Coordinates of C-alpha atoms (C1' of nucleotides) in Angstrom, one line a residue:
Chain A
M1363 CA 80.9 201.9 92.4
S1364 CA 79.1 204.5 94.6
P1365 CA 81.1 207.4 95.8
P1366 CA 79.8 208.1 99.3
L1367 CA 81.6 206.0 101.8
S1368 CA 82.8 207.9 104.8
P1369 CA 81.4 211.4 105.0
V1370 CA 84.6 213.2 106.1
R1371 CA 88.0 211.8 106.2
T1372 CA 90.7 214.4 106.5
R1373 CA 94.0 212.9 107.2
N1374 CA 92.7 210.3 109.5
A1375 CA 94.6 207.1 108.9
A1376 CA 92.3 204.8 110.8
A1377 CA 89.2 206.1 108.9
T1378 CA 91.0 205.8 105.6
R1379 CA 92.0 202.3 106.3
T1380 CA 88.4 201.4 107.2
A1381 CA 87.1 203.1 104.1
I1382 CA 89.5 201.2 101.9
L1383 CA 88.5 197.9 103.5
E1384 CA 84.8 198.7 102.9
A1385 CA 85.3 199.7 99.3
A1386 CA 87.5 196.7 98.8
R1387 CA 85.0 194.3 100.3
R1388 CA 82.3 195.7 98.0
R1389 CA 84.5 195.6 94.9
F1390 CA 85.7 192.1 95.6
A1391 CA 82.2 190.9 96.1
H1392 CA 80.8 192.6 93.0
E1393 CA 83.6 192.0 90.6
G1394 CA 85.8 189.3 92.0
Y1395 CA 89.5 189.4 92.9
D1396 CA 90.9 189.5 89.5
R1397 CA 88.7 192.1 88.0
T1398 CA 89.1 194.5 90.9
G1399 CA 91.9 196.9 90.5
L1400 CA 93.6 198.8 93.3
R1401 CA 92.9 201.9 91.3
D1402 CA 89.2 201.1 91.3
I1403 CA 89.1 200.7 95.1
A1404 CA 91.2 203.8 95.5
S1405 CA 88.9 205.9 93.4
D1406 CA 85.9 204.7 95.3
V1407 CA 87.5 206.0 98.5
G1408 CA 88.8 209.1 96.8
V1409 CA 92.4 208.3 97.5
D1410 CA 95.5 207.4 95.5
A1411 CA 96.1 203.8 94.7
A1412 CA 99.6 203.9 96.1
L1413 CA 98.2 204.3 99.5
I1414 CA 96.6 200.9 99.5
S1415 CA 99.8 199.1 98.8
R1416 CA 101.4 201.2 101.6
Y1417 CA 98.7 200.4 104.1
F1418 CA 98.1 196.8 103.4
G1419 CA 101.3 195.7 101.7
G1420 CA 99.7 194.6 98.5
K1421 CA 96.5 193.3 96.9
E1422 CA 96.7 189.9 98.3
E1423 CA 97.1 191.1 101.9
L1424 CA 94.2 193.5 101.3
F1425 CA 92.0 190.7 100.2
E1426 CA 93.1 188.6 103.2
E1427 CA 92.3 191.4 105.6
V1428 CA 88.9 191.9 103.9
L1429 CA 88.2 188.3 104.7
T1430 CA 89.5 188.6 108.2
C1431 CA 87.3 191.5 109.2
G1432 CA 84.7 190.7 106.7
P1433 CA 81.2 189.4 106.6
N1434 CA 80.2 185.9 107.7
I1435 CA 77.3 183.6 107.8
A1436 CA 76.0 184.9 111.1
E1437 CA 73.2 187.1 109.7
F1438 CA 71.7 184.2 107.9
L1439 CA 71.4 182.4 111.2
E1440 CA 69.4 185.1 112.9
G1441 CA 65.8 184.1 113.7
D1442 CA 64.0 181.0 114.5
R1443 CA 65.2 177.7 113.2
E1444 CA 61.9 176.6 111.6
G1445 CA 62.0 179.7 109.5
F1446 CA 65.5 179.3 108.2
G1447 CA 64.6 177.6 105.0
D1448 CA 61.9 180.1 104.0
R1449 CA 64.1 183.1 104.9
V1450 CA 67.0 181.9 102.9
A1451 CA 65.1 180.5 100.0
T1452 CA 63.0 183.6 99.7
M1453 CA 66.1 185.8 99.7
M1454 CA 67.7 183.6 97.1
A1455 CA 64.9 182.8 94.7
I1456 CA 62.2 185.5 95.2
E1457 CA 63.5 188.8 96.5
P1458 CA 65.4 191.2 94.3
M1459 CA 69.0 190.4 94.5
R1460 CA 70.6 192.6 97.2
E1461 CA 74.2 191.9 96.6
E1462 CA 75.3 193.4 100.0
K1463 CA 73.3 190.6 101.7
F1464 CA 75.4 188.0 99.9
E1465 CA 78.8 189.5 100.2
L1466 CA 80.4 186.4 101.7
F1467 CA 78.9 184.1 99.1
L1468 CA 79.8 186.4 96.3
I1469 CA 83.3 186.9 97.4
M1470 CA 83.7 183.1 97.5
L1471 CA 82.0 182.4 94.2
R1472 CA 83.6 185.2 92.2
S1473 CA 87.1 185.0 93.6
A1474 CA 87.6 181.3 94.3
S1475 CA 89.0 180.6 90.9
S1476 CA 91.8 183.0 91.4
P1477 CA 94.7 181.1 92.9
K1478 CA 95.9 183.9 95.1
A1479 CA 92.4 184.6 96.4
A1480 CA 91.6 180.9 96.7
A1481 CA 94.3 180.4 99.3
A1482 CA 92.9 183.1 101.5
I1483 CA 89.3 181.9 101.0
R1484 CA 90.3 178.4 102.0
R1485 CA 92.0 179.7 105.0
H1486 CA 88.9 181.8 106.2
S1487 CA 85.9 179.9 104.9
S1488 CA 86.0 177.6 107.9
E1489 CA 85.8 180.2 110.6
A1490 CA 83.5 182.6 108.7
F1491 CA 81.2 180.0 107.3
F1492 CA 81.4 176.4 108.3
Q1493 CA 82.2 176.7 112.0
P1494 CA 79.3 179.1 112.8
L1495 CA 77.0 177.1 110.7
E1496 CA 77.9 173.8 112.3
A1497 CA 77.7 175.3 115.7
W1498 CA 74.2 176.7 114.9
L1499 CA 73.1 173.3 113.5
G1500 CA 74.4 171.2 116.4
G1501 CA 74.3 167.5 116.5
E1502 CA 76.8 164.8 115.6
D1503 CA 76.5 165.1 111.8
A1504 CA 76.5 168.9 111.8
A1505 CA 79.5 169.0 109.6
V1506 CA 77.9 166.9 106.9
R1507 CA 74.6 168.8 107.0
A1508 CA 76.5 172.1 106.9
R1509 CA 78.1 170.9 103.6
V1510 CA 74.8 170.1 102.1
L1511 CA 73.3 173.4 103.1
S1512 CA 76.4 175.1 101.7
C1513 CA 75.9 173.3 98.4
L1514 CA 72.3 174.5 98.2
M1515 CA 73.1 178.1 99.2
M1516 CA 76.1 178.4 97.0
G1517 CA 74.4 176.8 94.1
A1518 CA 71.3 179.0 94.5
T1519 CA 73.4 182.1 94.6
M1520 CA 75.4 180.9 91.6
N1521 CA 72.2 180.3 89.6
R1522 CA 70.9 183.7 90.6
M1523 CA 74.2 185.3 89.5
I1524 CA 74.1 183.6 86.1
H1525 CA 70.5 184.2 85.2
E1526 CA 68.9 186.8 87.4
D1527 CA 65.4 185.4 87.0
Y1528 CA 66.4 181.7 86.9
L1529 CA 64.6 181.7 83.5
L1530 CA 61.4 180.9 85.4
D1531 CA 58.1 182.6 85.6
D1532 CA 56.6 183.8 88.9
S1533 CA 54.8 180.7 89.9
Q1534 CA 57.7 178.5 89.0
R1535 CA 60.0 180.7 91.2
R1536 CA 57.6 180.2 94.1
E1537 CA 57.7 176.5 93.5
L1538 CA 61.5 176.6 93.4
C1539 CA 61.5 178.7 96.6
D1540 CA 59.3 176.1 98.3
A1541 CA 61.4 173.2 97.2
L1542 CA 64.6 174.9 98.3
A1543 CA 63.0 175.9 101.7
R1544 CA 61.9 172.4 102.4
T1545 CA 65.2 170.9 101.5
L1546 CA 67.1 173.5 103.6
N1547 CA 64.9 172.8 106.5
H1548 CA 65.3 169.1 106.1
F1549 CA 69.0 169.4 106.7
V1550 CA 68.6 172.0 109.4
S1551 CA 66.5 169.8 111.6
S1552 CA 66.9 166.2 110.6
D1553 CA 69.7 163.6 110.6
V1554 CA 71.2 162.9 107.3
Chain B
M660 CA 98.8 172.6 80.2
S661 CA 99.6 169.3 78.6
P662 CA 101.2 169.5 75.2
P663 CA 99.9 166.5 73.2
L664 CA 96.7 167.6 71.5
S665 CA 96.6 166.6 67.9
P666 CA 99.3 164.2 66.9
V667 CA 100.2 165.8 63.6
R668 CA 99.0 169.1 62.3
T669 CA 101.0 170.4 59.4
R670 CA 99.3 173.3 57.8
N671 CA 95.9 171.9 58.2
A672 CA 93.6 174.8 59.0
A673 CA 90.6 172.6 60.1
A674 CA 92.7 170.5 62.5
T675 CA 94.4 173.7 63.9
R676 CA 91.0 175.2 64.5
T677 CA 89.9 172.1 66.3
A678 CA 93.1 171.9 68.4
I679 CA 92.7 175.6 69.4
L680 CA 89.1 175.0 70.4
E681 CA 90.1 172.0 72.5
A682 CA 92.9 173.8 74.2
A683 CA 90.7 176.8 74.8
R684 CA 88.0 174.7 76.3
R685 CA 90.4 173.1 78.7
R686 CA 92.0 176.4 79.6
F687 CA 88.7 178.1 80.2
A688 CA 87.5 175.3 82.4
H689 CA 90.7 175.1 84.4
E690 CA 91.5 178.8 84.8
G691 CA 88.4 180.7 83.9
Y692 CA 87.9 183.3 81.2
D693 CA 89.9 186.1 82.6
R694 CA 92.9 184.1 83.7
T695 CA 93.2 182.4 80.3
G696 CA 95.4 184.3 77.9
L697 CA 95.4 183.8 74.2
R698 CA 99.1 183.2 74.5
D699 CA 98.5 180.3 76.9
I700 CA 96.1 178.6 74.5
A701 CA 98.4 179.2 71.6
S702 CA 101.3 177.7 73.3
D703 CA 99.3 174.7 74.3
V704 CA 98.6 174.1 70.6
G705 CA 102.1 175.1 69.5
V706 CA 101.0 178.0 67.4
D707 CA 101.2 181.8 67.5
A708 CA 98.7 183.7 69.4
A709 CA 97.9 185.9 66.5
L710 CA 96.4 182.9 64.7
I711 CA 93.6 182.7 67.3
S712 CA 92.5 186.2 66.7
R713 CA 92.6 185.6 63.0
Y714 CA 90.6 182.4 63.1
F715 CA 88.0 183.4 65.7
G716 CA 87.9 187.1 65.6
G717 CA 88.9 187.6 69.2
K718 CA 88.8 186.1 72.7
E719 CA 85.1 186.6 73.2
E720 CA 84.2 184.9 70.0
L721 CA 86.5 182.1 70.8
F722 CA 84.8 181.6 74.2
E723 CA 81.4 181.7 72.5
E724 CA 82.4 179.0 70.0
V725 CA 83.8 176.9 72.8
L726 CA 80.4 177.0 74.4
T727 CA 78.6 176.3 71.1
C728 CA 80.6 173.2 70.3
G729 CA 81.4 172.5 73.9
P730 CA 80.4 170.0 76.5
N731 CA 77.0 169.7 77.9
I732 CA 75.1 167.9 80.6
A733 CA 74.4 164.8 78.5
E734 CA 77.0 162.5 79.9
F735 CA 75.6 163.1 83.4
L736 CA 72.3 161.7 82.2
E737 CA 73.6 158.4 80.8
G738 CA 72.5 155.4 82.8
D739 CA 69.5 154.4 84.7
R740 CA 67.4 157.1 86.5
E741 CA 67.5 155.4 89.9
G742 CA 71.3 155.5 89.9
F743 CA 71.6 159.2 88.9
G744 CA 71.9 160.5 92.4
D745 CA 74.6 158.0 93.4
R746 CA 76.6 158.4 90.2
V747 CA 76.6 162.2 90.5
A748 CA 77.1 162.4 94.2
T749 CA 80.0 159.9 94.1
M750 CA 81.6 161.8 91.3
M751 CA 81.3 165.0 93.2
A752 CA 82.0 164.0 96.8
I753 CA 84.1 160.8 96.7
E754 CA 86.0 160.2 93.5
P755 CA 89.2 162.2 92.9
M756 CA 88.3 165.4 91.0
R757 CA 88.6 164.7 87.3
E758 CA 88.3 168.2 85.9
E759 CA 87.6 167.0 82.4
K760 CA 84.4 165.4 83.6
F761 CA 83.1 168.8 84.9
E762 CA 84.1 171.1 82.2
L763 CA 80.7 172.5 81.7
F764 CA 80.3 173.2 85.4
L765 CA 83.8 174.6 85.7
I766 CA 83.4 176.9 82.8
M767 CA 80.3 178.2 84.2
L768 CA 81.6 178.5 87.8
R769 CA 85.0 180.0 86.9
S770 CA 83.9 182.3 84.1
A771 CA 80.5 183.5 85.1
S772 CA 81.8 186.5 87.0
S773 CA 83.4 187.9 83.9
P774 CA 80.9 190.1 82.2
K775 CA 81.9 189.2 78.7
A776 CA 81.9 185.5 79.4
A777 CA 78.7 185.8 81.5
A778 CA 76.7 187.0 78.5
A779 CA 77.8 183.9 76.5
I780 CA 77.1 181.6 79.3
R781 CA 73.7 183.0 79.8
R782 CA 73.1 182.5 76.1
H783 CA 74.2 178.9 76.1
S784 CA 73.4 177.5 79.5
S785 CA 69.8 176.9 78.6
E786 CA 70.5 174.6 75.6
A787 CA 73.6 173.0 77.0
F788 CA 72.3 172.5 80.5
F789 CA 68.7 173.1 81.4
Q790 CA 66.9 172.0 78.3
P791 CA 68.5 168.6 78.2
L792 CA 68.1 168.2 81.9
E793 CA 64.4 169.2 81.8
A794 CA 63.7 166.9 78.9
W795 CA 65.4 164.0 80.8
L796 CA 63.5 164.7 83.9
G797 CA 60.1 165.1 82.3
G798 CA 56.9 166.1 84.0
E799 CA 55.1 169.3 84.5
D800 CA 57.5 170.8 87.1
A801 CA 60.6 169.6 85.3
A802 CA 61.9 173.2 85.0
V803 CA 61.8 173.8 88.8
R804 CA 63.3 170.4 89.6
A805 CA 66.1 171.1 87.1
R806 CA 66.9 174.3 89.0
V807 CA 67.1 172.5 92.3
L808 CA 69.3 169.8 90.8
S809 CA 71.5 172.5 89.2
C810 CA 71.8 174.2 92.6
L811 CA 73.0 171.0 94.2
M812 CA 75.4 170.1 91.4
M813 CA 76.8 173.6 91.0
G814 CA 77.2 174.0 94.8
A815 CA 78.8 170.6 95.2
T816 CA 81.3 171.4 92.4
M817 CA 82.0 174.8 94.0
N818 CA 82.6 173.3 97.4
R819 CA 84.9 170.8 95.8
M820 CA 86.8 173.5 94.0
I821 CA 87.3 175.6 97.1
H822 CA 88.4 172.8 99.5
E823 CA 89.3 169.7 97.6
D824 CA 88.5 167.4 100.6
Y825 CA 85.4 169.3 101.9
L826 CA 87.4 169.4 105.2
L827 CA 85.7 166.1 106.0
D828 CA 87.1 162.8 106.9
D829 CA 86.3 159.7 104.9
S830 CA 83.2 158.5 106.7
Q831 CA 81.8 162.1 106.7
R832 CA 82.4 162.3 103.0
R833 CA 80.4 159.0 102.5
E834 CA 77.6 160.5 104.6
L835 CA 77.7 163.7 102.5
C836 CA 77.6 161.6 99.4
D837 CA 74.6 159.7 100.7
A838 CA 72.8 162.9 101.6
L839 CA 73.5 164.4 98.2
A840 CA 72.5 161.2 96.4
R841 CA 69.2 161.0 98.2
T842 CA 68.4 164.6 97.7
L843 CA 69.3 164.5 94.0
N844 CA 67.2 161.3 93.5
H845 CA 64.3 163.0 95.3
F846 CA 64.1 165.7 92.7
V847 CA 64.8 163.3 89.8
S848 CA 61.8 161.2 90.6
S849 CA 59.3 163.1 92.8
D850 CA 57.1 166.1 92.4
V851 CA 58.4 169.2 94.1
Chain C
dG1279 C1' 104.7 230.1 115.1
dG1280 C1' 107.9 226.6 113.5
dG1281 C1' 109.3 222.5 112.6
dC1282 C1' 108.5 217.3 112.5
dT1283 C1' 106.0 213.5 111.3
dA1284 C1' 102.0 211.2 109.8
dT1285 C1' 99.3 211.3 105.7
dG1286 C1' 98.7 211.3 101.1
dT1287 C1' 100.2 212.2 95.9
dC1288 C1' 102.8 211.8 91.7
dA1289 C1' 105.7 209.9 88.3
dT1290 C1' 107.2 206.0 86.8
dC1291 C1' 108.4 201.1 86.1
dA1292 C1' 108.2 196.4 84.5
dG1293 C1' 105.0 192.9 83.2
dT1294 C1' 101.0 191.3 81.0
dT1295 C1' 97.0 191.5 78.0
dG1296 C1' 94.2 191.4 73.5
dG1297 C1' 94.7 192.9 69.0
dT1298 C1' 96.7 194.2 64.1
dG1299 C1' 99.2 194.5 59.9
dA1300 C1' 103.3 193.2 57.5
dC1301 C1' 106.0 189.5 56.7
dT1302 C1' 107.6 184.5 55.8
dT1303 C1' 107.0 179.7 54.5
dC1304 C1' 104.8 175.8 53.0
dT1305 C1' 102.1 173.3 49.7
dA1306 C1' 98.7 172.3 46.0
dG1307 C1' 97.7 172.9 41.1
dG1308 C1' 99.2 174.0 36.6
Chain D
dC255 C1' 109.5 173.3 38.4
dC256 C1' 107.2 177.3 39.9
dT257 C1' 104.1 180.3 41.3
dA258 C1' 99.8 181.8 43.8
dG259 C1' 97.5 181.7 47.8
dA260 C1' 96.7 179.5 52.1
dA261 C1' 98.8 178.9 56.8
dG262 C1' 101.4 180.6 60.2
dT263 C1' 104.9 183.9 62.3
dC264 C1' 106.9 188.2 63.9
dA265 C1' 107.2 192.8 65.5
dC266 C1' 104.7 195.9 67.5
dC267 C1' 100.9 198.8 69.8
dA268 C1' 98.0 200.8 73.3
dA269 C1' 95.9 199.8 77.5
dC270 C1' 96.0 198.1 81.8
dT271 C1' 97.9 196.0 86.2
dG272 C1' 100.4 196.0 90.8
dA273 C1' 104.1 198.1 92.8
dT274 C1' 107.8 201.5 94.4
dG275 C1' 110.4 205.5 95.8
dA276 C1' 110.7 210.3 95.7
dC277 C1' 108.0 214.1 96.7
dA278 C1' 104.2 217.3 98.7
dT279 C1' 101.2 218.8 102.5
dA280 C1' 98.5 219.1 106.5
dG281 C1' 98.1 219.2 111.4
dC282 C1' 100.0 218.4 116.1
dC283 C1' 103.3 219.4 119.9
dC284 C1' 106.6 222.2 121.8

DNA sequence: GGGCTATGTCATCAGTTGGTGACTTCTAGG
DNA sequence: CCTAGAAGTCACCAACTGATGACATAGCCC
């Protein structure tokens, strides 16, 4: 993808590890587990692919570590509760798609169909996604509401992935955004 | 996958073509575009992989033809409108996952991240998915409501794919099913 | 300054993929 | 019966993947 990752990195193992993890996270989010080659990641970092296997053990372990130290739902939960629906819906239906904001979703959506990646995703989706969301939601039925919200957000991201513009004109996209925002807010605040 | 496709098929080009298309559709739905090899499909049919390239031109064209003659949203729209939400939500949250019922969704979800497949999906999702759904919904804002419904259905299928049981116990799954059903029905019947 | 070790590279492997052209075999029509 | 062409197979290719062990090199400590 884009070359400049860490400015200088001369024989610094820790910095190289971090740079590999960052490059891997971006690649996995943009291309998915299967379509990301160790050589791609290595060339992003400016390093030999063999190094990745030596540092992380293999592609699966690298993916696992990306998820461990990776992005989570937290940044979606910043701000006031009443504004949650509008913030998320606007991000998903109106604003230009900034893939780096959706890395968690994209990694899940684009890698979940790969059996090896799916196992790791299953292992980590709870702590990176559902637990924080449920805690933020609060209430007895938080688990169920979190699932509905996750359906909406995943589905919206998926739609956006498939057809960038949703095949809608501007006013329809605003209507869609409103509908999503209201539905999201409904499950943020109310009982199911 | 499972061997028995067409009972007899001795040097019948048309039947072989159909058998290949069926096997390909199932494979693409179950494994996604990238993880499905021409050899896998061929061995399902009991035929040499070279035949597929000769009949369809290549993997991309095969995928395209699967989408052309493939499944669509229609079977989800059978039955009374009032029961739509319950039918779909039950299928997605309660009933055991019958992958053959979700082939359209699964093909989209598991192959959309593959650039070659994504182009074909973009080309066909409108006529196989949104147009029928919008027509069934009716009304001025049918396009927008169709998108919300698609978000919910795609997201629910995705969640089901990732963790078979949603990480919920039985009563929570029933609550989730109710919430999904009510939300779906809301966008089936009402204005946004 | 010299060596030792962490850091990184290179060559290579076995496996898989989609694809192609030459080959065989079955069957319909004369 | 017998042959022509359709239907299907086989052998192979080039490209790519993840992975491994042998090798090179840079920088720190004495």
